Tab-separated table of C-alpha atoms in Angstrom:
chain	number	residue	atom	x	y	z
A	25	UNK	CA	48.390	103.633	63.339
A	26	UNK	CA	46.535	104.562	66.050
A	27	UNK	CA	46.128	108.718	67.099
A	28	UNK	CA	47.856	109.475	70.358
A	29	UNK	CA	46.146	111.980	72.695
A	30	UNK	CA	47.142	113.424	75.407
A	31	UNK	CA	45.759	114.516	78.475
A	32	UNK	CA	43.525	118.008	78.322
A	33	UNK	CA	44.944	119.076	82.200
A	34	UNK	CA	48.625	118.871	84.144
A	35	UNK	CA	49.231	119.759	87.477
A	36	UNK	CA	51.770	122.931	88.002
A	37	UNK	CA	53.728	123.290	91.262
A	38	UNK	CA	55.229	126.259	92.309
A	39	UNK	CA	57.741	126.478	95.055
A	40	UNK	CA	58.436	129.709	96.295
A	41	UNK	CA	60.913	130.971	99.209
A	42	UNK	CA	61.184	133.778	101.007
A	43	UNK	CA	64.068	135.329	103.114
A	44	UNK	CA	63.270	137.811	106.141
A	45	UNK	CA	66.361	138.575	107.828
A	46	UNK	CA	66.753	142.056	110.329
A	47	UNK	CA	70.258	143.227	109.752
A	48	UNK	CA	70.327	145.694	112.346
A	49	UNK	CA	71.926	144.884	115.467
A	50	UNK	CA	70.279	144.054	118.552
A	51	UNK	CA	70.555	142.278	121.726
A	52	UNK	CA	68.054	139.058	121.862
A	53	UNK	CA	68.025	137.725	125.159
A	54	UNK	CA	65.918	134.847	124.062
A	55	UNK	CA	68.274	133.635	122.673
A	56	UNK	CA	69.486	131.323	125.674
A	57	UNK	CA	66.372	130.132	125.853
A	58	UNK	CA	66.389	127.872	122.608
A	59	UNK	CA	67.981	124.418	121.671
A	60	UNK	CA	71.469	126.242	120.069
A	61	UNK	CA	71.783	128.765	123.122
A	62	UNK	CA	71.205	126.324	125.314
A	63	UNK	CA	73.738	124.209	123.751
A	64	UNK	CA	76.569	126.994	123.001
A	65	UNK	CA	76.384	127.431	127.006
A	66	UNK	CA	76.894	124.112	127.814
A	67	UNK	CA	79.964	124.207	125.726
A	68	UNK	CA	81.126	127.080	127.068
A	69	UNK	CA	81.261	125.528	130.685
A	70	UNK	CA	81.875	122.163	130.314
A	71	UNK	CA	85.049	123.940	128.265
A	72	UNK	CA	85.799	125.312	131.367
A	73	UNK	CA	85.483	123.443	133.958
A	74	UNK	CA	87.576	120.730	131.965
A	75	UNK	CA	90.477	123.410	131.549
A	76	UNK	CA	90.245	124.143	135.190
A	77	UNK	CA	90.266	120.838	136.235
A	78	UNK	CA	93.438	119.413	134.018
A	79	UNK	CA	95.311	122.915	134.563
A	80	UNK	CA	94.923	122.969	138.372
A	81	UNK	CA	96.040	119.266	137.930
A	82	UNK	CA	99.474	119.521	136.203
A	83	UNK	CA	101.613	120.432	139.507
A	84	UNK	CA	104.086	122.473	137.896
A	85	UNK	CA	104.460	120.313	134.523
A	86	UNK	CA	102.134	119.133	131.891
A	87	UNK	CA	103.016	116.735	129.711
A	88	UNK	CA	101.714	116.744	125.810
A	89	UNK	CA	98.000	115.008	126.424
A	90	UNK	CA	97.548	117.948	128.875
A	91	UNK	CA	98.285	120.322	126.623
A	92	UNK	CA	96.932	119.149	123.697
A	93	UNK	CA	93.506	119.309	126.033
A	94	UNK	CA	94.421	122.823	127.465
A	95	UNK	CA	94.589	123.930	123.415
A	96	UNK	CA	91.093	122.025	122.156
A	97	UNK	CA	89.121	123.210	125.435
A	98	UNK	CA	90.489	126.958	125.034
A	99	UNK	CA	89.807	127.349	121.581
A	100	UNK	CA	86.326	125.452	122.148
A	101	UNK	CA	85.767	128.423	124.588
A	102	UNK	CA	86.577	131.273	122.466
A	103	UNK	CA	85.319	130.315	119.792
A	104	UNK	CA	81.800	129.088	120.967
A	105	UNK	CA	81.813	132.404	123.127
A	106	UNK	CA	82.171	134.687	120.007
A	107	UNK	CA	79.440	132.884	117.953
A	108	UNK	CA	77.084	132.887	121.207
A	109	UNK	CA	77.869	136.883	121.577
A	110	UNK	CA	76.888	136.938	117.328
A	111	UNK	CA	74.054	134.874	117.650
A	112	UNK	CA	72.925	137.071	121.213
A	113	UNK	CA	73.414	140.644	118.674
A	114	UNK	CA	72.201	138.736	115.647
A	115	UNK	CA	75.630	139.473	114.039
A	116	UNK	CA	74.908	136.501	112.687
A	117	UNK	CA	71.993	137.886	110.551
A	118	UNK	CA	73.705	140.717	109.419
A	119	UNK	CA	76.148	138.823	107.925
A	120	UNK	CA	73.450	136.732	106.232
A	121	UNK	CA	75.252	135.987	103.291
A	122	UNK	CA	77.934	133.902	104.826
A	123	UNK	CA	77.342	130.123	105.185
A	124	UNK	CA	76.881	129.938	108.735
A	125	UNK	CA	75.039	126.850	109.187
A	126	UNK	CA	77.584	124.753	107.063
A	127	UNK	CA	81.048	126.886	108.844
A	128	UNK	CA	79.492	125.727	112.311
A	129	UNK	CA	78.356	122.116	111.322
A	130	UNK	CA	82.231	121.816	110.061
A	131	UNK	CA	83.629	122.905	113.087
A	132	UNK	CA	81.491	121.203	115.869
A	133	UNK	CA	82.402	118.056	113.626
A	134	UNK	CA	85.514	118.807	114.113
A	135	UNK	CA	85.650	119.495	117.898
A	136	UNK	CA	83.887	116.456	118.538
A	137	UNK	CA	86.473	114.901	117.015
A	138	UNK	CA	89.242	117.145	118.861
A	139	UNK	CA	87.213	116.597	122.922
A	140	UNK	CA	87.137	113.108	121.950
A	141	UNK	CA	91.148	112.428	121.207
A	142	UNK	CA	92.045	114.950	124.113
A	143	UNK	CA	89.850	113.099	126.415
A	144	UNK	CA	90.992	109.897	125.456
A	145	UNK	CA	94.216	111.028	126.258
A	146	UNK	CA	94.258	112.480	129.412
A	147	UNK	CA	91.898	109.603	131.022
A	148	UNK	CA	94.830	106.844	129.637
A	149	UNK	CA	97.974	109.394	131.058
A	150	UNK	CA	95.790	110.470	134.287
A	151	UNK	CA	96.918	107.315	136.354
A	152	UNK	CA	94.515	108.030	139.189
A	153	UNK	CA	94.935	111.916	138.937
A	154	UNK	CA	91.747	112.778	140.015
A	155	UNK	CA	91.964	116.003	137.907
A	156	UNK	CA	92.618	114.133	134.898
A	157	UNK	CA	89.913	112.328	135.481
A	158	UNK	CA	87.862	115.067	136.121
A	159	UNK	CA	88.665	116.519	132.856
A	160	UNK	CA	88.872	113.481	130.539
A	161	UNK	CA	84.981	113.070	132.095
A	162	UNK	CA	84.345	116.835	131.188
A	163	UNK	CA	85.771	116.190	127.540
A	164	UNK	CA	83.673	113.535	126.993
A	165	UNK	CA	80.246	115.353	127.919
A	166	UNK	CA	82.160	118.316	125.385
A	167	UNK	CA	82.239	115.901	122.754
A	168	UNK	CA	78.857	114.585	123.093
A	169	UNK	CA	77.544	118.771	122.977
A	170	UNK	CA	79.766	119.474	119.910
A	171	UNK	CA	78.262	116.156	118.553
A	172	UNK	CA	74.570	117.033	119.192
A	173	UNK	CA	75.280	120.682	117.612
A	174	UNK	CA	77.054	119.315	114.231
A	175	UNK	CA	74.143	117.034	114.219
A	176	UNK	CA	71.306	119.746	114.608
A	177	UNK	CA	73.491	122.484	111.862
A	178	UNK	CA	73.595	119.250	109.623
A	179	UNK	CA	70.012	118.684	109.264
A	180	UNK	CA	69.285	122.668	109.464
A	181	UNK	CA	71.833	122.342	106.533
A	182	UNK	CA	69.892	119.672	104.494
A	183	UNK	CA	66.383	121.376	105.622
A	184	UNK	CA	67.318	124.431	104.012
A	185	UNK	CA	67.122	126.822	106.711
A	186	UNK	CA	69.387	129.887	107.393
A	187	UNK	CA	71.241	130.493	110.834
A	188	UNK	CA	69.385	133.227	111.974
A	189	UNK	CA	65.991	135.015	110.129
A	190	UNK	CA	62.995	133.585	109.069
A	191	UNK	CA	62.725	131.492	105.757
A	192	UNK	CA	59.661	130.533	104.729
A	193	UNK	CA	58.763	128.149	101.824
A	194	UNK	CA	55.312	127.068	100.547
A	195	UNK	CA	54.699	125.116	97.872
A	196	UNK	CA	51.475	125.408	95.827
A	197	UNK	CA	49.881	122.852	93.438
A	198	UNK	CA	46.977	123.374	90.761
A	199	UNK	CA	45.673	121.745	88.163
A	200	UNK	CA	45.687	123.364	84.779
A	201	UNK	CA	43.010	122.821	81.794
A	202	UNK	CA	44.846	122.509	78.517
A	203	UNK	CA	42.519	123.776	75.468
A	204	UNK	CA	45.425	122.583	72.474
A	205	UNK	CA	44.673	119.496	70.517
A	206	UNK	CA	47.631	117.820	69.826
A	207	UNK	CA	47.990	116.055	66.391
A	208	UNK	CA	48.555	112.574	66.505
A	209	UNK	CA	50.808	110.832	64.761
């Protein structure tokens, strides 16, 4: 039988992370300035503007399309305002240890889902309301926003990263000489 041997080095990897978050509170006016911001503002007033525009609209009455749209684009508001005003104090960081990144891929899944029944809706009841219209159009763009944010929170998800800090990760490989002889058998 014939000795097996085995090789005299291996490679090692080592992976290491590491977490920097600031959990004091602060305003960070840049903020606004990046992809997220940017897109929490556009929510915020497309939101709006679509309310507006299907409230001003209903004459007196609104049937159920209306305010089923009145309900998704006034919670979209709220909410979206509260997490920009977190992000903008880096509440958000403070409260590190929450899932943030997954909580706020769920719901702008969600809402997409929500702007795109409510728009549907009050575009097939609006016959020729131009406020309907108006606001079925608005929904739509909504839906698109909330789409691009679950979109960018998903692959922030799957990349690892945290919602607000810095997390760095570095990955190191060496070779290693191994000195044991191995007996064969």
């Amino acid at each position: 039988m014939a000795t097996q041997t085995f090789p005299d080095t291996h490679t090692t990897t080592v992976t290491t992370s590491a977490t920097r978050v600031s959990t004091n509170i602060r305003f960070d006016p840049e903020y606004v300035k990046i992809i997220p911001g940017i897109l929490k503002i556009s929510q915020c007033v497309v939101s709006i503007i679509g309310f507006i525009a299907i409230t001003a609209s209903c004459h007196g009455y609104c049937f159920g399309g209306a305010s089923w749209y009145g309900f998704v684009s006034m919670t979209a508001f709220w909410v979206t305002l509260v997490l920009l005003g977190f992000y903008l104090f880096h509440l958000i960081e403070k409260l590190y240890f929450l899932p943030w990144i997954q909580a706020e891929g769920i719901y702008c899944a969600i809402w997409t889902l929500f702007y795109f029944i409510a728009a549907l809706v009050v575009l097939v009841q609006s016959h020729g309301n131009g406020g309907f219209i108006t606001g079925g159009f608005f929904g739509f763009i909504a839906m698109l926003l909330y789409g691009a944010d679950a979109f960018f929170k998903y692959r922030a998800w799957q990349g690892g990263e945290i919602a607000q800090g810095e997390r760095k990760t570095t990955t190191s490989t060496s070779p290693t000489n191994v000195s044991t002889a191995y007996p064969g058998y």
